[in-house]
Amino acid sequence: MIFAGLASMAGSCSNNEDLDPTAQPLARVYDKVLYFDDIKEMVPKGIGKEDSILMVQNIIYNWGKDQLMVAKAEFNLGDDQKDFEELVEQYRSDLLKFTYQQEYINQNLDTNISETEIQEYYAAHPQDFELKENIVKVRFAVLPREIPKYDEIRKLFRETSEEDREELQNLLLSYATNFNITDTNWVSFEKLTEIIPVRTYNQQEFLQRNSFVTLDDSLSNYILVIDKYKVKESVSPLPYIRNTIKSIILNQRKLTLIEEMEKKLVEDAYDKKDFEIY
């Protein structure tokens, strides 16, 4: 077996400070030799002897397979198919440029975005913010099937005074398994159905016809109040896409920052005769 002798080496994987790794050849493919030193960091310290042997065997097998594939490719491919120097240099250049650009952005990008900027962008690009789904603002409660004050809770959902809201919240804190009567964020209708089991073939028709809904199943009662809704293909409300607009503005700033940096770089080099066009 090609892995003979691994047991003694594997036993030393977790205690190899006194071992001379370069004196431990593990495998050879043609003129390429794999030494223990090449793989010792891949073997976790403290693992069992059998696990260590299996891991080393796997590493050696994969190394040998890769070396044989490369050798086979070198032998069978034409010179034009093996010329990667230009690609490697281009990749290195692209990586250097990208890394420098990212560092320049990190040091120079203004990330503060005012509310005025957000509103102005929203007003100037309504066609970019068409809703892809129906969204709602809702209040709801999920309640156990049998509770003593269900009718009172349902009635309070229809009331609007601050005193009634406080009473409702206290009751929901005592009885509800899930509820929301204060969050004013927009949510997708699909996301809502993960909490309230609304079943409808036409969401828009459902939203147009219902503002107060009660449902039940074998486990719970559900109370749903739809305060506002926006249907698919209408313009998204600003709060719903505020973070999207922030990302767009930041990305535009990044592009402008890089463009200005590159322009100044070229102009400075041209002025100093470091860049000449013949």
PDB file of C-alpha atoms in Angstrom:
ATOM      1  CA  MET A   1       0.000   0.000   0.000  1.00  0.00           C
ATOM      2  CA  ILE A   2       1.288   3.445  -0.923  1.00  0.00           C
ATOM      3  CA  PHE A   3       0.490   4.724   2.579  1.00  0.00           C
ATOM      4  CA  ALA A   4       2.761   2.358   4.464  1.00  0.00           C
ATOM      5  CA  GLY A   5       4.578   4.099   7.288  1.00  0.00           C
ATOM      6  CA  LEU A   6       1.953   6.800   7.771  1.00  0.00           C
ATOM      7  CA  ALA A   7       0.947   5.461  11.160  1.00  0.00           C
ATOM      8  CA  SER A   8       4.199   6.481  12.805  1.00  0.00           C
ATOM      9  CA  MET A   9       4.125   9.909  11.185  1.00  0.00           C
ATOM     10  CA  ALA A  10       0.437  10.456  11.984  1.00  0.00           C
ATOM     11  CA  GLY A  11       1.156   9.712  15.605  1.00  0.00           C
ATOM     12  CA  SER A  12       3.615  12.584  15.577  1.00  0.00           C
ATOM     13  CA  CYS A  13       1.235  15.054  13.927  1.00  0.00           C
ATOM     14  CA  SER A  14       0.123  16.480  17.235  1.00  0.00           C
ATOM     15  CA  ASN A  15       3.620  16.484  18.705  1.00  0.00           C
ATOM     16  CA  ASN A  16       5.999  17.244  15.820  1.00  0.00           C
ATOM     17  CA  GLU A  17       8.271  19.923  17.256  1.00  0.00           C
ATOM     18  CA  ASP A  18      11.264  17.537  17.412  1.00  0.00           C
ATOM     19  CA  LEU A  19      10.648  16.043  13.969  1.00  0.00           C
ATOM     20  CA  ASP A  20      12.660  17.133  10.942  1.00  0.00           C
ATOM     21  CA  PRO A  21       9.756  17.432   8.476  1.00  0.00           C
ATOM     22  CA  THR A  22      11.944  17.869   5.424  1.00  0.00           C
ATOM     23  CA  ALA A  23      13.379  14.396   6.102  1.00  0.00           C
ATOM     24  CA  GLN A  24       9.902  12.884   5.816  1.00  0.00           C
ATOM     25  CA  PRO A  25       9.020  12.390   2.137  1.00  0.00           C
ATOM     26  CA  LEU A  26       5.420  11.261   1.832  1.00  0.00           C
ATOM     27  CA  ALA A  27       4.929  10.851  -1.905  1.00  0.00           C
ATOM     28  CA  ARG A  28       6.474  11.492  -5.298  1.00  0.00           C
ATOM     29  CA  VAL A  29       5.036  12.189  -8.728  1.00  0.00           C
ATOM     30  CA  TYR A  30       7.807  12.240 -11.330  1.00  0.00           C
ATOM     31  CA  ASP A  31      10.264  14.837  -9.987  1.00  0.00           C
ATOM     32  CA  LYS A  32       7.814  16.404  -7.530  1.00  0.00           C
ATOM     33  CA  VAL A  33       8.130  15.286  -3.894  1.00  0.00           C
ATOM     34  CA  LEU A  34       5.623  15.940  -1.096  1.00  0.00           C
ATOM     35  CA  TYR A  35       7.176  16.290   2.349  1.00  0.00           C
ATOM     36  CA  PHE A  36       5.571  16.144   5.754  1.00  0.00           C
ATOM     37  CA  ASP A  37       6.505  19.811   6.199  1.00  0.00           C
ATOM     38  CA  ASP A  38       4.221  20.668   3.283  1.00  0.00           C
ATOM     39  CA  ILE A  39       1.117  19.311   4.983  1.00  0.00           C
ATOM     40  CA  LYS A  40       1.774  19.491   8.723  1.00  0.00           C
ATOM     41  CA  GLU A  41      -0.341  22.638   9.149  1.00  0.00           C
ATOM     42  CA  MET A  42      -3.286  20.851   7.517  1.00  0.00           C
ATOM     43  CA  VAL A  43      -3.431  18.209  10.261  1.00  0.00           C
ATOM     44  CA  PRO A  44      -5.074  19.523  13.459  1.00  0.00           C
ATOM     45  CA  LYS A  45      -3.109  18.974  16.642  1.00  0.00           C
ATOM     46  CA  GLY A  46      -4.554  16.553  19.148  1.00  0.00           C
ATOM     47  CA  ILE A  47      -6.658  14.429  16.806  1.00  0.00           C
ATOM     48  CA  GLY A  48      -6.582  10.647  17.165  1.00  0.00           C
ATOM     49  CA  LYS A  49      -4.047   8.459  15.418  1.00  0.00           C
ATOM     50  CA  GLU A  50      -6.553   6.782  13.078  1.00  0.00           C
ATOM     51  CA  ASP A  51      -8.172  10.083  12.119  1.00  0.00           C
ATOM     52  CA  SER A  52      -4.731  11.558  11.518  1.00  0.00           C
ATOM     53  CA  ILE A  53      -3.768   8.672   9.223  1.00  0.00           C
ATOM     54  CA  LEU A  54      -6.975   9.003   7.211  1.00  0.00           C
ATOM     55  CA  MET A  55      -6.513  12.749   6.860  1.00  0.00           C
ATOM     56  CA  VAL A  56      -2.902  12.414   5.706  1.00  0.00           C
ATOM     57  CA  GLN A  57      -3.889   9.687   3.237  1.00  0.00           C
ATOM     58  CA  ASN A  58      -6.549  11.944   1.777  1.00  0.00           C
ATOM     59  CA  ILE A  59      -4.166  14.895   1.500  1.00  0.00           C
ATOM     60  CA  ILE A  60      -1.533  12.752  -0.223  1.00  0.00           C
ATOM     61  CA  TYR A  61      -4.055  11.243  -2.630  1.00  0.00           C
ATOM     62  CA  ASN A  62      -5.393  14.661  -3.656  1.00  0.00           C
ATOM     63  CA  TRP A  63      -1.882  16.058  -4.021  1.00  0.00           C
ATOM     64  CA  GLY A  64      -0.841  13.146  -6.240  1.00  0.00           C
ATOM     65  CA  LYS A  65      -3.983  13.419  -8.337  1.00  0.00           C
ATOM     66  CA  ASP A  66      -3.382  17.152  -8.895  1.00  0.00           C
ATOM     67  CA  GLN A  67       0.259  16.643  -9.821  1.00  0.00           C
ATOM     68  CA  LEU A  68      -0.605  13.879 -12.283  1.00  0.00           C
ATOM     69  CA  MET A  69      -3.318  16.020 -13.880  1.00  0.00           C
ATOM     70  CA  VAL A  70      -0.892  18.920 -14.301  1.00  0.00           C
ATOM     71  CA  ALA A  71       1.781  16.618 -15.767  1.00  0.00           C
ATOM     72  CA  LYS A  72      -0.760  15.103 -18.166  1.00  0.00           C
ATOM     73  CA  ALA A  73      -1.896  18.557 -19.228  1.00  0.00           C
ATOM     74  CA  GLU A  74       1.691  19.736 -19.725  1.00  0.00           C
ATOM     75  CA  PHE A  75       2.375  16.735 -21.995  1.00  0.00           C
ATOM     76  CA  ASN A  76      -0.817  16.866 -24.053  1.00  0.00           C
ATOM     77  CA  LEU A  77      -1.588  20.563 -24.435  1.00  0.00           C
ATOM     78  CA  GLY A  78       0.039  22.705 -27.082  1.00  0.00           C
ATOM     79  CA  ASP A  79       2.286  25.636 -26.171  1.00  0.00           C
ATOM     80  CA  ASP A  80      -0.407  28.139 -27.085  1.00  0.00           C
ATOM     81  CA  GLN A  81      -2.827  26.397 -24.693  1.00  0.00           C
ATOM     82  CA  LYS A  82      -0.335  26.519 -21.830  1.00  0.00           C
ATOM     83  CA  ASP A  83       0.663  30.175 -22.107  1.00  0.00           C
ATOM     84  CA  PHE A  84      -0.959  31.706 -19.055  1.00  0.00           C
ATOM     85  CA  GLU A  85       1.637  34.376 -18.309  1.00  0.00           C
ATOM     86  CA  GLU A  86      -0.454  37.133 -19.830  1.00  0.00           C
ATOM     87  CA  LEU A  87      -3.559  35.965 -17.975  1.00  0.00           C
ATOM     88  CA  VAL A  88      -1.687  35.715 -14.680  1.00  0.00           C
ATOM     89  CA  GLU A  89      -0.217  39.193 -15.128  1.00  0.00           C
ATOM     90  CA  GLN A  90      -3.631  40.609 -16.031  1.00  0.00           C
ATOM     91  CA  TYR A  91      -5.184  38.964 -12.977  1.00  0.00           C
ATOM     92  CA  ARG A  92      -2.442  40.375 -10.750  1.00  0.00           C
ATOM     93  CA  SER A  93      -2.904  43.847 -12.231  1.00  0.00           C
ATOM     94  CA  ASP A  94      -6.686  43.699 -11.787  1.00  0.00           C
ATOM     95  CA  LEU A  95      -6.303  42.490  -8.211  1.00  0.00           C
ATOM     96  CA  LEU A  96      -3.837  45.259  -7.369  1.00  0.00           C
ATOM     97  CA  LYS A  97      -6.102  47.920  -8.899  1.00  0.00           C
ATOM     98  CA  PHE A  98      -9.174  46.593  -7.097  1.00  0.00           C
ATOM     99  CA  THR A  99      -7.390  46.425  -3.741  1.00  0.00           C
ATOM    100  CA  TYR A 100      -6.037  49.955  -4.089  1.00  0.00           C
ATOM    101  CA  GLN A 101      -9.433  51.295  -5.153  1.00  0.00           C
ATOM    102  CA  GLN A 102     -11.111  49.687  -2.159  1.00  0.00           C
ATOM    103  CA  GLU A 103      -8.505  51.130   0.200  1.00  0.00           C
ATOM    104  CA  TYR A 104      -8.890  54.575  -1.410  1.00  0.00           C
ATOM    105  CA  ILE A 105     -12.671  54.357  -1.022  1.00  0.00           C
ATOM    106  CA  ASN A 106     -12.351  53.299   2.628  1.00  0.00           C
ATOM    107  CA  GLN A 107     -10.182  56.327   3.353  1.00  0.00           C
ATOM    108  CA  ASN A 108     -12.040  58.969   1.341  1.00  0.00           C
ATOM    109  CA  LEU A 109     -15.709  58.035   0.948  1.00  0.00           C
ATOM    110  CA  ASP A 110     -18.235  60.284   2.661  1.00  0.00           C
ATOM    111  CA  THR A 111     -20.860  57.888   4.020  1.00  0.00           C
ATOM    112  CA  ASN A 112     -23.163  60.554   5.479  1.00  0.00           C
ATOM    113  CA  ILE A 113     -26.371  60.787   3.454  1.00  0.00           C
ATOM    114  CA  SER A 114     -28.911  63.467   4.331  1.00  0.00           C
ATOM    115  CA  GLU A 115     -32.655  62.992   4.285  1.00  0.00           C
ATOM    116  CA  THR A 116     -32.836  65.709   1.636  1.00  0.00           C
ATOM    117  CA  GLU A 117     -30.561  63.706  -0.678  1.00  0.00           C
ATOM    118  CA  ILE A 118     -32.709  60.614  -0.219  1.00  0.00           C
ATOM    119  CA  GLN A 119     -35.945  62.482  -0.929  1.00  0.00           C
ATOM    120  CA  GLU A 120     -34.494  64.237  -3.978  1.00  0.00           C
ATOM    121  CA  TYR A 121     -33.266  60.967  -5.463  1.00  0.00           C
ATOM    122  CA  TYR A 122     -36.621  59.316  -4.776  1.00  0.00           C
ATOM    123  CA  ALA A 123     -38.514  62.173  -6.445  1.00  0.00           C
ATOM    124  CA  ALA A 124     -36.218  62.153  -9.484  1.00  0.00           C
ATOM    125  CA  HIS A 125     -36.380  58.387 -10.127  1.00  0.00           C
ATOM    126  CA  PRO A 126     -39.911  57.097  -9.395  1.00  0.00           C
ATOM    127  CA  GLN A 127     -39.703  54.723 -12.370  1.00  0.00           C
ATOM    128  CA  ASP A 128     -36.873  52.865 -10.636  1.00  0.00           C
ATOM    129  CA  PHE A 129     -38.943  51.987  -7.581  1.00  0.00           C
ATOM    130  CA  GLU A 130     -41.919  50.076  -8.930  1.00  0.00           C
ATOM    131  CA  LEU A 131     -43.142  47.565  -6.390  1.00  0.00           C
ATOM    132  CA  LYS A 132     -42.536  43.920  -7.245  1.00  0.00           C
ATOM    133  CA  GLU A 133     -45.019  42.728  -4.616  1.00  0.00           C
ATOM    134  CA  ASN A 134     -47.984  43.884  -2.541  1.00  0.00           C
ATOM    135  CA  ILE A 135     -47.021  45.509   0.756  1.00  0.00           C
ATOM    136  CA  VAL A 136     -48.967  46.443   3.882  1.00  0.00           C
ATOM    137  CA  LYS A 137     -48.893  48.292   7.170  1.00  0.00           C
ATOM    138  CA  VAL A 138     -50.718  46.193   9.745  1.00  0.00           C
ATOM    139  CA  ARG A 139     -51.575  45.597  13.363  1.00  0.00           C
ATOM    140  CA  PHE A 140     -52.199  42.034  14.456  1.00  0.00           C
ATOM    141  CA  ALA A 141     -52.421  39.554  17.305  1.00  0.00           C
ATOM    142  CA  VAL A 142     -52.021  35.794  17.533  1.00  0.00           C
ATOM    143  CA  LEU A 143     -54.005  34.428  20.480  1.00  0.00           C
ATOM    144  CA  PRO A 144     -54.635  30.972  21.959  1.00  0.00           C
ATOM    145  CA  ARG A 145     -57.931  29.367  20.948  1.00  0.00           C
ATOM    146  CA  GLU A 146     -59.581  29.756  24.353  1.00  0.00           C
ATOM    147  CA  ILE A 147     -58.924  32.950  26.286  1.00  0.00           C
ATOM    148  CA  PRO A 148     -61.385  34.801  28.531  1.00  0.00           C
ATOM    149  CA  LYS A 149     -61.040  38.265  26.983  1.00  0.00           C
ATOM    150  CA  TYR A 150     -60.947  37.538  23.253  1.00  0.00           C
ATOM    151  CA  ASP A 151     -64.035  39.634  22.472  1.00  0.00           C
ATOM    152  CA  GLU A 152     -62.673  42.560  24.466  1.00  0.00           C
ATOM    153  CA  ILE A 153     -59.331  42.377  22.655  1.00  0.00           C
ATOM    154  CA  ARG A 154     -61.056  42.214  19.265  1.00  0.00           C
ATOM    155  CA  LYS A 155     -63.174  45.270  20.178  1.00  0.00           C
ATOM    156  CA  LEU A 156     -60.130  47.253  21.338  1.00  0.00           C
ATOM    157  CA  PHE A 157     -58.401  46.662  17.991  1.00  0.00           C
ATOM    158  CA  ARG A 158     -61.077  48.894  16.459  1.00  0.00           C
ATOM    159  CA  GLU A 159     -60.550  51.714  18.958  1.00  0.00           C
ATOM    160  CA  THR A 160     -58.116  54.565  18.342  1.00  0.00           C
ATOM    161  CA  SER A 161     -57.686  56.430  21.635  1.00  0.00           C
ATOM    162  CA  GLU A 162     -54.398  56.288  23.486  1.00  0.00           C
ATOM    163  CA  GLU A 163     -56.124  54.895  26.559  1.00  0.00           C
ATOM    164  CA  ASP A 164     -57.630  52.061  24.523  1.00  0.00           C
ATOM    165  CA  ARG A 165     -54.252  51.342  22.925  1.00  0.00           C
ATOM    166  CA  GLU A 166     -52.623  51.034  26.356  1.00  0.00           C
ATOM    167  CA  GLU A 167     -55.362  48.710  27.578  1.00  0.00           C
ATOM    168  CA  LEU A 168     -55.013  46.602  24.428  1.00  0.00           C
ATOM    169  CA  GLN A 169     -51.262  46.349  24.847  1.00  0.00           C
ATOM    170  CA  ASN A 170     -51.619  45.200  28.452  1.00  0.00           C
ATOM    171  CA  LEU A 171     -54.091  42.494  27.441  1.00  0.00           C
ATOM    172  CA  LEU A 172     -51.885  41.323  24.580  1.00  0.00           C
ATOM    173  CA  LEU A 173     -48.871  41.141  26.871  1.00  0.00           C
ATOM    174  CA  SER A 174     -50.917  38.819  29.085  1.00  0.00           C
ATOM    175  CA  TYR A 175     -52.539  36.616  26.444  1.00  0.00           C
ATOM    176  CA  ALA A 176     -50.992  36.907  22.959  1.00  0.00           C
ATOM    177  CA  THR A 177     -48.316  34.573  21.637  1.00  0.00           C
ATOM    178  CA  ASN A 178     -47.356  37.175  19.014  1.00  0.00           C
ATOM    179  CA  PHE A 179     -48.587  40.686  18.306  1.00  0.00           C
ATOM    180  CA  ASN A 180     -47.763  44.065  16.819  1.00  0.00           C
ATOM    181  CA  ILE A 181     -49.728  47.246  17.430  1.00  0.00           C
ATOM    182  CA  THR A 182     -46.936  49.842  17.287  1.00  0.00           C
ATOM    183  CA  ASP A 183     -44.586  48.944  14.427  1.00  0.00           C
ATOM    184  CA  THR A 184     -45.324  51.182  11.433  1.00  0.00           C
ATOM    185  CA  ASN A 185     -42.950  49.548   8.948  1.00  0.00           C
ATOM    186  CA  TRP A 186     -44.134  48.318   5.578  1.00  0.00           C
ATOM    187  CA  VAL A 187     -43.966  44.544   5.091  1.00  0.00           C
ATOM    188  CA  SER A 188     -44.669  42.339   2.117  1.00  0.00           C
ATOM    189  CA  PHE A 189     -48.017  40.564   2.006  1.00  0.00           C
ATOM    190  CA  GLU A 190     -46.157  37.261   1.604  1.00  0.00           C
ATOM    191  CA  LYS A 191     -44.176  37.912   4.781  1.00  0.00           C
ATOM    192  CA  LEU A 192     -47.414  38.685   6.618  1.00  0.00           C
ATOM    193  CA  THR A 193     -48.907  35.316   5.628  1.00  0.00           C
ATOM    194  CA  GLU A 194     -46.046  33.579   7.449  1.00  0.00           C
ATOM    195  CA  ILE A 195     -47.592  34.922  10.682  1.00  0.00           C
ATOM    196  CA  ILE A 196     -51.273  35.321   9.813  1.00  0.00           C
ATOM    197  CA  PRO A 197     -52.608  32.401   7.718  1.00  0.00           C
ATOM    198  CA  VAL A 198     -54.432  34.499   5.129  1.00  0.00           C
ATOM    199  CA  ARG A 199     -55.449  32.374   2.145  1.00  0.00           C
ATOM    200  CA  THR A 200     -56.408  34.189  -1.043  1.00  0.00           C
ATOM    201  CA  TYR A 201     -55.973  33.723  -4.777  1.00  0.00           C
ATOM    202  CA  ASN A 202     -56.060  37.475  -5.376  1.00  0.00           C
ATOM    203  CA  GLN A 203     -54.082  39.566  -2.906  1.00  0.00           C
ATOM    204  CA  GLN A 204     -55.085  42.905  -4.411  1.00  0.00           C
ATOM    205  CA  GLU A 205     -58.774  42.076  -4.242  1.00  0.00           C
ATOM    206  CA  PHE A 206     -58.344  40.887  -0.657  1.00  0.00           C
ATOM    207  CA  LEU A 207     -56.632  44.148   0.314  1.00  0.00           C
ATOM    208  CA  GLN A 208     -59.301  46.249  -1.369  1.00  0.00           C
ATOM    209  CA  ARG A 209     -62.142  44.449   0.416  1.00  0.00           C
ATOM    210  CA  ASN A 210     -60.683  43.893   3.887  1.00  0.00           C
ATOM    211  CA  SER A 211     -59.362  46.194   6.575  1.00  0.00           C
ATOM    212  CA  PHE A 212     -60.352  44.180   9.674  1.00  0.00           C
ATOM    213  CA  VAL A 213     -59.945  40.405   9.567  1.00  0.00           C
ATOM    214  CA  THR A 214     -60.395  37.629  12.132  1.00  0.00           C
ATOM    215  CA  LEU A 215     -59.234  34.081  11.435  1.00  0.00           C
ATOM    216  CA  ASP A 216     -58.711  30.899  13.363  1.00  0.00           C
ATOM    217  CA  ASP A 217     -57.191  27.464  13.005  1.00  0.00           C
ATOM    218  CA  SER A 218     -56.797  24.456  15.297  1.00  0.00           C
ATOM    219  CA  LEU A 219     -54.261  26.253  17.512  1.00  0.00           C
ATOM    220  CA  SER A 220     -54.895  29.998  17.417  1.00  0.00           C
ATOM    221  CA  ASN A 221     -57.158  32.942  16.800  1.00  0.00           C
ATOM    222  CA  TYR A 222     -55.844  35.750  14.615  1.00  0.00           C
ATOM    223  CA  ILE A 223     -56.839  39.403  14.537  1.00  0.00           C
ATOM    224  CA  LEU A 224     -55.554  41.526  11.655  1.00  0.00           C
ATOM    225  CA  VAL A 225     -56.012  45.222  10.955  1.00  0.00           C
ATOM    226  CA  ILE A 226     -54.734  46.480   7.603  1.00  0.00           C
ATOM    227  CA  ASP A 227     -54.024  50.178   8.055  1.00  0.00           C
ATOM    228  CA  LYS A 228     -52.457  50.851   4.649  1.00  0.00           C
ATOM    229  CA  TYR A 229     -51.493  48.935   1.559  1.00  0.00           C
ATOM    230  CA  LYS A 230     -49.697  49.468  -1.751  1.00  0.00           C
ATOM    231  CA  VAL A 231     -50.206  47.110  -4.639  1.00  0.00           C
ATOM    232  CA  LYS A 232     -47.700  45.579  -7.008  1.00  0.00           C
ATOM    233  CA  GLU A 233     -46.486  47.822  -9.860  1.00  0.00           C
ATOM    234  CA  SER A 234     -47.280  51.042  -7.996  1.00  0.00           C
ATOM    235  CA  VAL A 235     -44.431  53.261  -6.779  1.00  0.00           C
ATOM    236  CA  SER A 236     -42.807  52.038  -3.569  1.00  0.00           C
ATOM    237  CA  PRO A 237     -43.316  54.290  -0.550  1.00  0.00           C
ATOM    238  CA  LEU A 238     -40.105  56.007   0.425  1.00  0.00           C
ATOM    239  CA  PRO A 239     -39.665  54.306   3.833  1.00  0.00           C
ATOM    240  CA  TYR A 240     -39.848  50.905   2.136  1.00  0.00           C
ATOM    241  CA  ILE A 241     -36.875  51.584  -0.135  1.00  0.00           C
ATOM    242  CA  ARG A 242     -34.936  54.088   1.961  1.00  0.00           C
ATOM    243  CA  ASN A 243     -31.994  51.718   2.501  1.00  0.00           C
ATOM    244  CA  THR A 244     -31.964  50.842  -1.199  1.00  0.00           C
ATOM    245  CA  ILE A 245     -31.648  54.516  -2.097  1.00  0.00           C
ATOM    246  CA  LYS A 246     -28.833  54.937   0.427  1.00  0.00           C
ATOM    247  CA  SER A 247     -26.953  52.063  -1.229  1.00  0.00           C
ATOM    248  CA  ILE A 248     -27.481  53.588  -4.674  1.00  0.00           C
ATOM    249  CA  ILE A 249     -26.201  56.998  -3.562  1.00  0.00           C
ATOM    250  CA  LEU A 250     -23.169  55.439  -1.881  1.00  0.00           C
ATOM    251  CA  ASN A 251     -22.370  53.403  -4.974  1.00  0.00           C
ATOM    252  CA  GLN A 252     -22.596  56.507  -7.155  1.00  0.00           C
ATOM    253  CA  ARG A 253     -20.222  58.305  -4.797  1.00  0.00           C
ATOM    254  CA  LYS A 254     -17.785  55.399  -5.011  1.00  0.00           C
ATOM    255  CA  LEU A 255     -17.813  55.486  -8.806  1.00  0.00           C
ATOM    256  CA  THR A 256     -17.320  59.257  -8.839  1.00  0.00           C
ATOM    257  CA  LEU A 257     -14.524  59.009  -6.280  1.00  0.00           C
ATOM    258  CA  ILE A 258     -12.643  56.392  -8.336  1.00  0.00           C
ATOM    259  CA  GLU A 259     -13.172  58.332 -11.557  1.00  0.00           C
ATOM    260  CA  GLU A 260     -11.801  61.530  -9.997  1.00  0.00           C
ATOM    261  CA  MET A 261      -8.849  59.664  -8.448  1.00  0.00           C
ATOM    262  CA  GLU A 262      -7.936  58.039 -11.773  1.00  0.00           C
ATOM    263  CA  LYS A 263      -8.256  61.328 -13.644  1.00  0.00           C
ATOM    264  CA  LYS A 264      -5.963  63.109 -11.164  1.00  0.00           C
ATOM    265  CA  LEU A 265      -3.498  60.217 -11.289  1.00  0.00           C
ATOM    266  CA  VAL A 266      -3.209  60.495 -15.070  1.00  0.00           C
ATOM    267  CA  GLU A 267      -3.001  64.293 -15.040  1.00  0.00           C
ATOM    268  CA  ASP A 268      -0.253  64.319 -12.382  1.00  0.00           C
ATOM    269  CA  ALA A 269       1.786  61.699 -14.213  1.00  0.00           C
ATOM    270  CA  TYR A 270       1.353  63.581 -17.495  1.00  0.00           C
ATOM    271  CA  ASP A 271       2.484  66.873 -15.911  1.00  0.00           C
ATOM    272  CA  LYS A 272       5.571  65.164 -14.415  1.00  0.00           C
ATOM    273  CA  LYS A 273       6.409  63.484 -17.745  1.00  0.00           C
ATOM    274  CA  ASP A 274       5.894  60.087 -16.119  1.00  0.00           C
ATOM    275  CA  PHE A 275       3.209  59.400 -18.705  1.00  0.00           C
ATOM    276  CA  GLU A 276       3.812  60.316 -22.326  1.00  0.00           C
ATOM    277  CA  ILE A 277       1.675  59.620 -25.366  1.00  0.00           C
ATOM    278  CA  TYR A 278       3.645  59.424 -28.621  1.00  0.00           C
TER     279      TYR A 278
END
